[in-house]
mmCIF file of C-alpha atoms and ligand atoms in Angstrom:
data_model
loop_
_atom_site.group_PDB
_atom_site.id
_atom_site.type_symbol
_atom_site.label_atom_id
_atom_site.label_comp_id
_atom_site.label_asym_id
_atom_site.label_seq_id
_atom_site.Cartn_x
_atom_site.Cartn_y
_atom_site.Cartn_z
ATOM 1 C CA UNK A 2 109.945 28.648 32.035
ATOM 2 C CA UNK A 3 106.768 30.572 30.375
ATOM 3 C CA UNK A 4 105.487 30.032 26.950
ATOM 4 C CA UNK A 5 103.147 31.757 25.436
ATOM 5 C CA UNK A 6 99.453 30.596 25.611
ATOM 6 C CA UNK A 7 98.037 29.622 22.106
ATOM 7 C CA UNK A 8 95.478 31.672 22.425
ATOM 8 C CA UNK A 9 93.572 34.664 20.568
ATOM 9 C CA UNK A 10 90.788 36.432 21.725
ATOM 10 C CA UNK A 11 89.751 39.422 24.559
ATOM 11 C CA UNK A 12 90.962 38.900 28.147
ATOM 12 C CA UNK A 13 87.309 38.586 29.261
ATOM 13 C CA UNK A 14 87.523 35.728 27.166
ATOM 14 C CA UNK A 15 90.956 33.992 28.405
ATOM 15 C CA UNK A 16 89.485 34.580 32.275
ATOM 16 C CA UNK A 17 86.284 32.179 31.235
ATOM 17 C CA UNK A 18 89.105 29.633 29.260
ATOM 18 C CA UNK A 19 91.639 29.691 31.601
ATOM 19 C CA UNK A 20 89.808 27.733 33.771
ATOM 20 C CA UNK A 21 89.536 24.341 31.902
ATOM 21 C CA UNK A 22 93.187 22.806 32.560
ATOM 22 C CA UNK A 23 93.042 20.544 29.691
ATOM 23 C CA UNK A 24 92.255 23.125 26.840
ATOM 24 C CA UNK A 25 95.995 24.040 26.127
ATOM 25 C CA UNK A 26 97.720 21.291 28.021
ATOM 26 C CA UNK A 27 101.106 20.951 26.295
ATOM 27 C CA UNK A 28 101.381 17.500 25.108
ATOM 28 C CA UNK A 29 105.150 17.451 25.961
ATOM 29 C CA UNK A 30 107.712 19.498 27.995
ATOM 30 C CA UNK A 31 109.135 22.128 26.155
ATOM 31 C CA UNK A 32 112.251 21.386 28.528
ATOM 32 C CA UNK A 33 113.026 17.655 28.459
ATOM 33 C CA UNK A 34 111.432 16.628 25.539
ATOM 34 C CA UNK A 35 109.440 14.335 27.675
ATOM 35 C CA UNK A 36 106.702 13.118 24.964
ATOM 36 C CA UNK A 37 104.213 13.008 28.051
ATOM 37 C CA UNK A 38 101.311 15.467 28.430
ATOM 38 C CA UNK A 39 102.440 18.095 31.481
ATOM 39 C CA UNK A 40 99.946 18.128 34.788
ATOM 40 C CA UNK A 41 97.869 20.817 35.971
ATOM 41 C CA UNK A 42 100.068 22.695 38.639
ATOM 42 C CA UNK A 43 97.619 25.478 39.636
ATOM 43 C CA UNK A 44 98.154 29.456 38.607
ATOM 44 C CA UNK A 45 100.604 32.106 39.389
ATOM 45 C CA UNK A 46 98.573 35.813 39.539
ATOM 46 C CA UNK A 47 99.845 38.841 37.928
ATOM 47 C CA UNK A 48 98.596 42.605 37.582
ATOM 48 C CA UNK A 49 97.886 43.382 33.937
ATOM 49 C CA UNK A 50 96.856 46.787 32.840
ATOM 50 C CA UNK A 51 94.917 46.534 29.515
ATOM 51 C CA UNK A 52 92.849 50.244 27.780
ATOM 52 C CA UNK A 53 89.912 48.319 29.487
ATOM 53 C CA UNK A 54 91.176 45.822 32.185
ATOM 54 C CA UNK A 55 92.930 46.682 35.192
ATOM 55 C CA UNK A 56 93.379 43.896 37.203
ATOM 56 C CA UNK A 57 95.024 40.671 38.283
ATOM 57 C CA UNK A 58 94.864 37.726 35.788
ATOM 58 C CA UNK A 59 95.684 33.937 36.896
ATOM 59 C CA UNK A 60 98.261 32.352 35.106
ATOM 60 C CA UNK A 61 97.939 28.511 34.272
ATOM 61 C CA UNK A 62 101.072 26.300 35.050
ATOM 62 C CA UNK A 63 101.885 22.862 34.343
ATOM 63 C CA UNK A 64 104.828 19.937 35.616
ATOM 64 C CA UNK A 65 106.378 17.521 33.766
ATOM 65 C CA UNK A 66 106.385 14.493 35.861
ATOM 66 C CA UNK A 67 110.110 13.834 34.300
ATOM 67 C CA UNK A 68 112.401 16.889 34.744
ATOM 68 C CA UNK A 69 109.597 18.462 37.929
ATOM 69 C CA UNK A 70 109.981 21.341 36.495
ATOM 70 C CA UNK A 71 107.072 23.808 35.586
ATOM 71 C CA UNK A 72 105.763 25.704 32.429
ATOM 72 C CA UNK A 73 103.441 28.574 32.410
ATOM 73 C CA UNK A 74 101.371 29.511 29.992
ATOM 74 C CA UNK A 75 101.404 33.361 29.995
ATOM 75 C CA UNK A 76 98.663 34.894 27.482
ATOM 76 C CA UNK A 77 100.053 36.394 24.382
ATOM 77 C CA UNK A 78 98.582 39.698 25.308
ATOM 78 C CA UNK A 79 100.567 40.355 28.280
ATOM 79 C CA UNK A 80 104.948 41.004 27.933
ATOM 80 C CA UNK A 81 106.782 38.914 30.685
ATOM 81 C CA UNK A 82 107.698 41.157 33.645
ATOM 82 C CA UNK A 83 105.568 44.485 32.230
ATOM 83 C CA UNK A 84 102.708 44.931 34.006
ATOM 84 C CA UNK A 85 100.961 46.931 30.955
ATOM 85 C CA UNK A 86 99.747 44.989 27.872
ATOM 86 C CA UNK A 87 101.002 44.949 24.642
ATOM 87 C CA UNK A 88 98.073 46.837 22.898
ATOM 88 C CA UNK A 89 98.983 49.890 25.337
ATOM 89 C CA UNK A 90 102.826 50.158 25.106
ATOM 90 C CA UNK A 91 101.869 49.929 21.459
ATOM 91 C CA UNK A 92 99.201 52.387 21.274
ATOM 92 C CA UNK A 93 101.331 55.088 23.634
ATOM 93 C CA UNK A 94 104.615 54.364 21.252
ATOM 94 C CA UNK A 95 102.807 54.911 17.992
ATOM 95 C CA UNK A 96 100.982 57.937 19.145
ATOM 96 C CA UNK A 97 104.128 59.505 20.512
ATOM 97 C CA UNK A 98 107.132 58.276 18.626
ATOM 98 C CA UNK A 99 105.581 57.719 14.894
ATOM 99 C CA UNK A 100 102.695 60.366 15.371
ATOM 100 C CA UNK A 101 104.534 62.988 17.742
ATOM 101 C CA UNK A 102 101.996 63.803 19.847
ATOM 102 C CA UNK A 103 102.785 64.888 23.708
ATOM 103 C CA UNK A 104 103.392 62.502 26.267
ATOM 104 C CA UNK A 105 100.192 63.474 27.720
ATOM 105 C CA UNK A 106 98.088 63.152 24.613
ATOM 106 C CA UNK A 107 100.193 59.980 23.904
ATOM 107 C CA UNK A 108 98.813 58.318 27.146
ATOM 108 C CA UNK A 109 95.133 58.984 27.022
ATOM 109 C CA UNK A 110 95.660 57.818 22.747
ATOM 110 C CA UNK A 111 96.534 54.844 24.795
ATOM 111 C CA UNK A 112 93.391 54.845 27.214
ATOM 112 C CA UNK A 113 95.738 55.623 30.246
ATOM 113 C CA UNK A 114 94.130 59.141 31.396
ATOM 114 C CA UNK A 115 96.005 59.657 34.629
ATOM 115 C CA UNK A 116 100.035 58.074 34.210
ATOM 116 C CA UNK A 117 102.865 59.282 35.488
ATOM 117 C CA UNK A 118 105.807 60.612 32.862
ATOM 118 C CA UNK A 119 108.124 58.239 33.872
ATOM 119 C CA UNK A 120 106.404 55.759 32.694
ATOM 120 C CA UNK A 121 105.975 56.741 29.342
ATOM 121 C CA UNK A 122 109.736 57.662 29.706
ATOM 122 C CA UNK A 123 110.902 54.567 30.508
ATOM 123 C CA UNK A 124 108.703 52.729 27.563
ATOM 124 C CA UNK A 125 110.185 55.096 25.116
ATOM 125 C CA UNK A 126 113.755 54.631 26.514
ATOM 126 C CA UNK A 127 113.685 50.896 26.519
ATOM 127 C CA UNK A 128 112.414 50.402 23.237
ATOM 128 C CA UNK A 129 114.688 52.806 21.408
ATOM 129 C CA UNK A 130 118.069 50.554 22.627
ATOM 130 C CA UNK A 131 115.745 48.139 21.646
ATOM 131 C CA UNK A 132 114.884 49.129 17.803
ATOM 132 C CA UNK A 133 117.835 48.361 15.701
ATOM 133 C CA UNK A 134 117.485 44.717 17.376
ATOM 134 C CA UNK A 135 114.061 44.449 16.434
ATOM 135 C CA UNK A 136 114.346 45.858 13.308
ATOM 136 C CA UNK A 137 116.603 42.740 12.195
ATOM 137 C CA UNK A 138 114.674 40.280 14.130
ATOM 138 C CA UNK A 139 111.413 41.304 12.309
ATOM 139 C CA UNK A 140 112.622 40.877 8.839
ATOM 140 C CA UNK A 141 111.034 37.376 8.373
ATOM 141 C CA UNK A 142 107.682 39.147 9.248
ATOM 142 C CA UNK A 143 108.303 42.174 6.320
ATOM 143 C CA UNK A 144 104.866 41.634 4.344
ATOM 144 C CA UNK A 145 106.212 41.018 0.789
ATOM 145 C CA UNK A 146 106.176 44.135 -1.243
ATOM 146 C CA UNK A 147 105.203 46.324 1.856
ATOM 147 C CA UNK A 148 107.253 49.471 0.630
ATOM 148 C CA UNK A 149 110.640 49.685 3.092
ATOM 149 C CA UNK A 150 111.562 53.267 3.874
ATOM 150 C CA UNK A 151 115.384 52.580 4.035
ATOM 151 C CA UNK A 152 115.806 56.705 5.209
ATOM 152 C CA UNK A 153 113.944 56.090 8.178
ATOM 153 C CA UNK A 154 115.729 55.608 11.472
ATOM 154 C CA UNK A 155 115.066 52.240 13.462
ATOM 155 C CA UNK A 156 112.474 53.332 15.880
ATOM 156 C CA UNK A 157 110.186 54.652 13.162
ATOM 157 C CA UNK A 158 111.099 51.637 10.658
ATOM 158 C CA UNK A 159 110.423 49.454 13.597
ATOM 159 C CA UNK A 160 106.999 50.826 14.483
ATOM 160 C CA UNK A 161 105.999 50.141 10.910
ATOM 161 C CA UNK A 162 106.991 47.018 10.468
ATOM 162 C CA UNK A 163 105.425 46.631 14.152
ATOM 163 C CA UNK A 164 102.377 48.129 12.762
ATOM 164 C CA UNK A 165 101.954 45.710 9.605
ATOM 165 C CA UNK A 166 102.756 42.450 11.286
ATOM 166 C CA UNK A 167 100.943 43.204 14.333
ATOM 167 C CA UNK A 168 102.212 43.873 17.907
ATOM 168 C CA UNK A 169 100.952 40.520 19.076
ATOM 169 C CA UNK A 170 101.765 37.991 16.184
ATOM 170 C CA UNK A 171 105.265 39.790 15.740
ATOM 171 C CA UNK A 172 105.362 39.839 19.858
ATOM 172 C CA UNK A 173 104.499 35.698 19.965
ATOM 173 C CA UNK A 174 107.360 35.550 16.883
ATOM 174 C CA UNK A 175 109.886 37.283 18.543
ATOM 175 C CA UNK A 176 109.286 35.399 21.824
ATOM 176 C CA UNK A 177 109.016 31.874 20.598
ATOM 177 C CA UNK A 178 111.474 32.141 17.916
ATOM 178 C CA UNK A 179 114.392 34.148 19.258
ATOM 179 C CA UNK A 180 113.236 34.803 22.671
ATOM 180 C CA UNK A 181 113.584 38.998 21.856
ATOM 181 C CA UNK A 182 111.269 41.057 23.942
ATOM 182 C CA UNK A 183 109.670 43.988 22.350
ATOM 183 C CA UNK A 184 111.113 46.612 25.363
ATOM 184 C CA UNK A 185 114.759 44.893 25.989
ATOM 185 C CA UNK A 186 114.944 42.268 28.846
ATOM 186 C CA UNK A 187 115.562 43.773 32.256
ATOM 187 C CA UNK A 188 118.686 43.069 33.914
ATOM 188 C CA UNK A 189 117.410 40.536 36.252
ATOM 189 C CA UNK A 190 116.878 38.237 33.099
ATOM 190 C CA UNK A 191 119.594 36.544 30.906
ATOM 191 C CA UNK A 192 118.866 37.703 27.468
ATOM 192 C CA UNK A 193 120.668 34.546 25.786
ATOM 193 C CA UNK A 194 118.834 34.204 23.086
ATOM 194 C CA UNK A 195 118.155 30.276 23.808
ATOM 195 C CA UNK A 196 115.181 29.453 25.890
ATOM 196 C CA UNK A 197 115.135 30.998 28.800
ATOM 197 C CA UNK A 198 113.715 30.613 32.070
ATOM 198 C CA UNK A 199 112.372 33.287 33.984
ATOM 199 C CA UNK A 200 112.759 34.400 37.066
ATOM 200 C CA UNK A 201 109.888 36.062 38.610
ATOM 201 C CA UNK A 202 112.065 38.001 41.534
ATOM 202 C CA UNK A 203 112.132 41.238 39.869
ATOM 203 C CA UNK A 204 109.551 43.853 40.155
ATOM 204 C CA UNK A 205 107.335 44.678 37.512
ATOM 205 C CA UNK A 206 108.047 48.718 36.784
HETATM 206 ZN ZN1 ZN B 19 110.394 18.000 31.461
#
Protein backbone atom coordinates (compact mmCIF):
# COMPACT_ATOMS: atom_id res chain seq x y z
CA UNK A 1 0.00 0.00 0.00
CA UNK A 2 1.49 3.78 -0.26
CA UNK A 3 1.13 6.40 2.32
CA UNK A 4 2.02 9.55 2.05
CA UNK A 5 5.54 10.68 3.22
CA UNK A 6 5.37 13.19 6.21
CA UNK A 7 7.21 15.41 4.62
CA UNK A 8 7.26 19.26 3.50
CA UNK A 9 9.75 20.88 1.66
CA UNK A 10 11.23 21.17 -2.31
CA UNK A 11 11.97 17.89 -4.13
CA UNK A 12 15.68 18.85 -4.19
CA UNK A 13 15.22 18.56 -0.69
CA UNK A 14 13.27 15.03 -0.35
CA UNK A 15 16.17 13.55 -2.97
CA UNK A 16 19.00 14.55 -0.13
CA UNK A 17 16.29 13.02 2.81
CA UNK A 18 15.19 10.21 1.14
CA UNK A 19 18.23 8.64 1.60
CA UNK A 20 18.41 8.15 5.45
CA UNK A 21 15.96 5.01 5.95
CA UNK A 22 15.31 5.74 9.47
CA UNK A 23 14.05 9.45 9.16
CA UNK A 24 10.30 8.51 8.49
CA UNK A 25 10.36 4.87 9.42
CA UNK A 26 6.75 4.10 10.39
CA UNK A 27 6.80 2.85 13.83
CA UNK A 28 3.98 0.33 13.01
CA UNK A 29 2.24 -1.20 9.93
CA UNK A 30 -0.45 0.73 8.78
CA UNK A 31 -1.85 -2.84 7.67
CA UNK A 32 -1.65 -5.23 10.63
CA UNK A 33 -1.38 -3.05 13.33
CA UNK A 34 1.85 -4.70 14.09
CA UNK A 35 3.24 -2.18 16.93
CA UNK A 36 6.81 -3.01 15.42
CA UNK A 37 8.88 -0.43 13.50
CA UNK A 38 8.69 -1.59 9.49
CA UNK A 39 12.33 -2.48 7.74
CA UNK A 40 14.01 -0.73 5.08
CA UNK A 41 12.91 -2.59 1.79
CA UNK A 42 14.80 -0.47 -0.79
CA UNK A 43 12.91 2.12 -3.42
CA UNK A 44 10.54 1.80 -6.24
CA UNK A 45 11.46 4.77 -9.11
CA UNK A 46 8.90 6.85 -10.70
CA UNK A 47 8.91 9.78 -13.39
CA UNK A 48 7.65 12.98 -11.80
CA UNK A 49 7.21 16.10 -13.78
CA UNK A 50 7.39 19.15 -11.43
CA UNK A 51 7.47 23.39 -13.18
CA UNK A 52 11.23 22.71 -12.37
CA UNK A 53 11.99 18.91 -12.08
CA UNK A 54 11.67 16.49 -14.71
CA UNK A 55 12.88 13.40 -13.71
CA UNK A 56 12.75 10.08 -11.92
CA UNK A 57 12.44 10.20 -8.07
CA UNK A 58 13.16 6.97 -5.77
CA UNK A 59 10.51 5.97 -3.68
CA UNK A 60 11.32 4.58 -0.08
CA UNK A 61 9.53 1.25 0.93
CA UNK A 62 9.34 -0.58 4.03
CA UNK A 63 8.11 -4.53 5.34
CA UNK A 64 6.51 -5.43 8.23
CA UNK A 65 8.20 -8.48 9.41
CA UNK A 66 4.45 -9.71 10.51
CA UNK A 67 1.97 -9.50 7.59
CA UNK A 68 5.45 -9.31 4.71
CA UNK A 69 3.78 -6.98 3.21
CA UNK A 70 5.25 -3.54 2.05
CA UNK A 71 4.46 0.26 2.52
CA UNK A 72 5.75 3.03 0.45
CA UNK A 73 6.18 6.21 1.32
CA UNK A 74 5.23 8.30 -1.77
CA UNK A 75 6.05 12.20 -1.25
CA UNK A 76 3.07 14.37 -0.75
CA UNK A 77 3.96 16.32 -3.81
CA UNK A 78 3.48 13.70 -6.28
CA UNK A 79 -0.58 12.04 -7.00
CA UNK A 80 -0.38 8.14 -7.13
CA UNK A 81 -0.34 6.94 -10.76
CA UNK A 82 0.03 10.79 -12.39
CA UNK A 83 3.19 11.32 -13.53
CA UNK A 84 2.80 15.33 -13.16
CA UNK A 85 2.88 16.93 -9.67
CA UNK A 86 0.33 18.40 -7.85
CA UNK A 87 1.57 22.09 -8.06
CA UNK A 88 1.19 21.68 -12.03
CA UNK A 89 -2.27 20.02 -12.47
CA UNK A 90 -3.07 22.80 -10.04
CA UNK A 91 -1.47 25.63 -11.65
CA UNK A 92 -2.85 24.46 -15.41
CA UNK A 93 -6.58 23.96 -13.73
CA UNK A 94 -6.67 27.35 -12.07
CA UNK A 95 -5.30 29.17 -15.00
CA UNK A 96 -7.74 27.52 -17.36
CA UNK A 97 -10.88 26.56 -15.55
CA UNK A 98 -11.14 29.52 -12.75
CA UNK A 99 -9.09 32.13 -14.88
CA UNK A 100 -10.19 31.06 -18.55
CA UNK A 101 -7.25 31.41 -20.21
CA UNK A 102 -6.41 29.04 -23.44
CA UNK A 103 -5.17 25.73 -23.10
CA UNK A 104 -2.00 26.94 -24.43
CA UNK A 105 -1.56 29.89 -22.14
CA UNK A 106 -2.92 27.55 -19.38
CA UNK A 107 0.15 25.19 -19.83
CA UNK A 108 3.07 27.52 -19.95
CA UNK A 109 0.93 29.44 -16.54
CA UNK A 110 1.84 26.01 -15.45
CA UNK A 111 5.64 26.01 -16.58
CA UNK A 112 4.85 23.23 -19.22
CA UNK A 113 5.91 25.22 -22.57
CA UNK A 114 5.67 22.41 -25.07
CA UNK A 115 2.42 19.76 -23.93
CA UNK A 116 0.30 18.13 -25.92
CA UNK A 117 -3.75 19.09 -25.71
CA UNK A 118 -4.69 15.94 -24.62
CA UNK A 119 -3.17 16.24 -21.78
CA UNK A 120 -4.58 19.22 -20.54
CA UNK A 121 -7.85 17.56 -21.85
CA UNK A 122 -7.73 14.73 -19.95
CA UNK A 123 -6.77 16.80 -16.53
CA UNK A 124 -9.73 18.96 -17.12
CA UNK A 125 -12.03 15.96 -17.91
CA UNK A 126 -11.07 13.94 -14.92
CA UNK A 127 -11.38 16.49 -12.46
CA UNK A 128 -14.74 17.86 -13.52
CA UNK A 129 -16.53 14.09 -12.75
CA UNK A 130 -14.42 14.60 -10.02
CA UNK A 131 -15.69 18.13 -8.46
CA UNK A 132 -18.99 17.59 -6.88
CA UNK A 133 -17.05 14.67 -4.92
CA UNK A 134 -14.49 16.89 -3.82
CA UNK A 135 -16.52 19.59 -3.13
CA UNK A 136 -18.21 17.46 -0.19
CA UNK A 137 -15.08 15.82 0.82
CA UNK A 138 -13.38 19.25 1.38
CA UNK A 139 -15.91 20.70 3.66
CA UNK A 140 -13.93 19.90 6.89
CA UNK A 141 -11.08 22.00 5.27
CA UNK A 142 -13.69 25.28 4.52
CA UNK A 143 -11.53 28.05 6.44
CA UNK A 144 -14.17 29.38 8.91
CA UNK A 145 -15.83 32.45 7.62
CA UNK A 146 -14.09 32.10 4.12
CA UNK A 147 -17.16 33.59 2.13
CA UNK A 148 -18.97 30.34 0.19
CA UNK A 149 -20.26 31.32 -3.23
CA UNK A 150 -23.29 28.88 -3.13
CA UNK A 151 -24.10 30.15 -7.17
CA UNK A 152 -20.99 28.80 -8.26
CA UNK A 153 -20.88 25.44 -9.99
CA UNK A 154 -18.59 22.62 -8.40
CA UNK A 155 -15.52 22.94 -10.46
CA UNK A 156 -15.14 26.63 -9.70
CA UNK A 157 -16.35 26.17 -5.89
CA UNK A 158 -13.89 23.37 -5.82
CA UNK A 159 -10.89 25.29 -7.12
CA UNK A 160 -11.52 27.79 -4.36
CA UNK A 161 -11.82 25.86 -1.69
CA UNK A 162 -8.69 24.01 -3.41
CA UNK A 163 -7.08 27.31 -3.50
CA UNK A 164 -7.60 28.29 0.34
CA UNK A 165 -6.73 24.98 1.88
CA UNK A 166 -3.95 24.30 -0.35
CA UNK A 167 -3.55 21.65 -3.12
CA UNK A 168 -1.13 19.68 -1.01
CA UNK A 169 -2.55 19.80 2.65
CA UNK A 170 -6.18 19.29 1.14
CA UNK A 171 -4.38 16.54 -1.34
CA UNK A 172 -2.60 14.64 2.00
CA UNK A 173 -6.43 15.14 3.67
CA UNK A 174 -8.24 13.70 1.06
CA UNK A 175 -5.76 10.80 0.69
CA UNK A 176 -5.25 9.82 4.26
CA UNK A 177 -8.65 10.48 5.40
CA UNK A 178 -11.01 9.20 2.73
CA UNK A 179 -8.60 7.89 0.29
CA UNK A 180 -10.28 10.56 -2.62
CA UNK A 181 -7.84 11.49 -5.28
CA UNK A 182 -7.90 14.96 -6.54
CA UNK A 183 -8.38 13.67 -10.56
CA UNK A 184 -10.79 10.45 -9.89
CA UNK A 185 -9.01 7.03 -9.50
CA UNK A 186 -8.32 5.28 -12.78
CA UNK A 187 -10.06 2.20 -13.49
CA UNK A 188 -7.29 -0.09 -12.72
CA UNK A 189 -7.73 1.01 -8.96
CA UNK A 190 -10.66 0.15 -6.57
CA UNK A 191 -11.90 3.43 -5.39
CA UNK A 192 -13.46 1.89 -2.04
CA UNK A 193 -13.05 4.43 0.00
CA UNK A 194 -11.20 2.15 2.79
CA UNK A 195 -7.50 1.84 2.49
CA UNK A 196 -6.49 0.78 -0.46
CA UNK A 197 -3.68 -0.87 -1.95
CA UNK A 198 -2.29 0.01 -5.10
CA UNK A 199 -1.47 -1.61 -7.85
CA UNK A 200 1.30 -0.26 -9.82
CA UNK A 201 0.32 -2.24 -13.31
CA UNK A 202 -1.28 0.60 -14.92
CA UNK A 203 0.43 3.16 -16.94
CA UNK A 204 0.91 6.50 -15.83
CA UNK A 205 -1.00 8.83 -18.71
ZN1 LIG B 1 1.90 -5.69 8.83
Amino acid sequence: MQILHPFAGSIQHYLDEISDPDRYRPDHCPQCEATHPLTGHGFYRRTLVDAAFDGVLRVRRYLCRSCKRTVSLLPEFALPWLRFSISVIAMFLVARLLNGLTLVAAARAAAQAVMPYQRGQFWIRRFQKQAPALSLALVPLAVPGHPRDPAADFVSRTLRMLESSGWIPAHRFLFSQLRVHLLGWPACLFPTGRRTTLAFACPAP
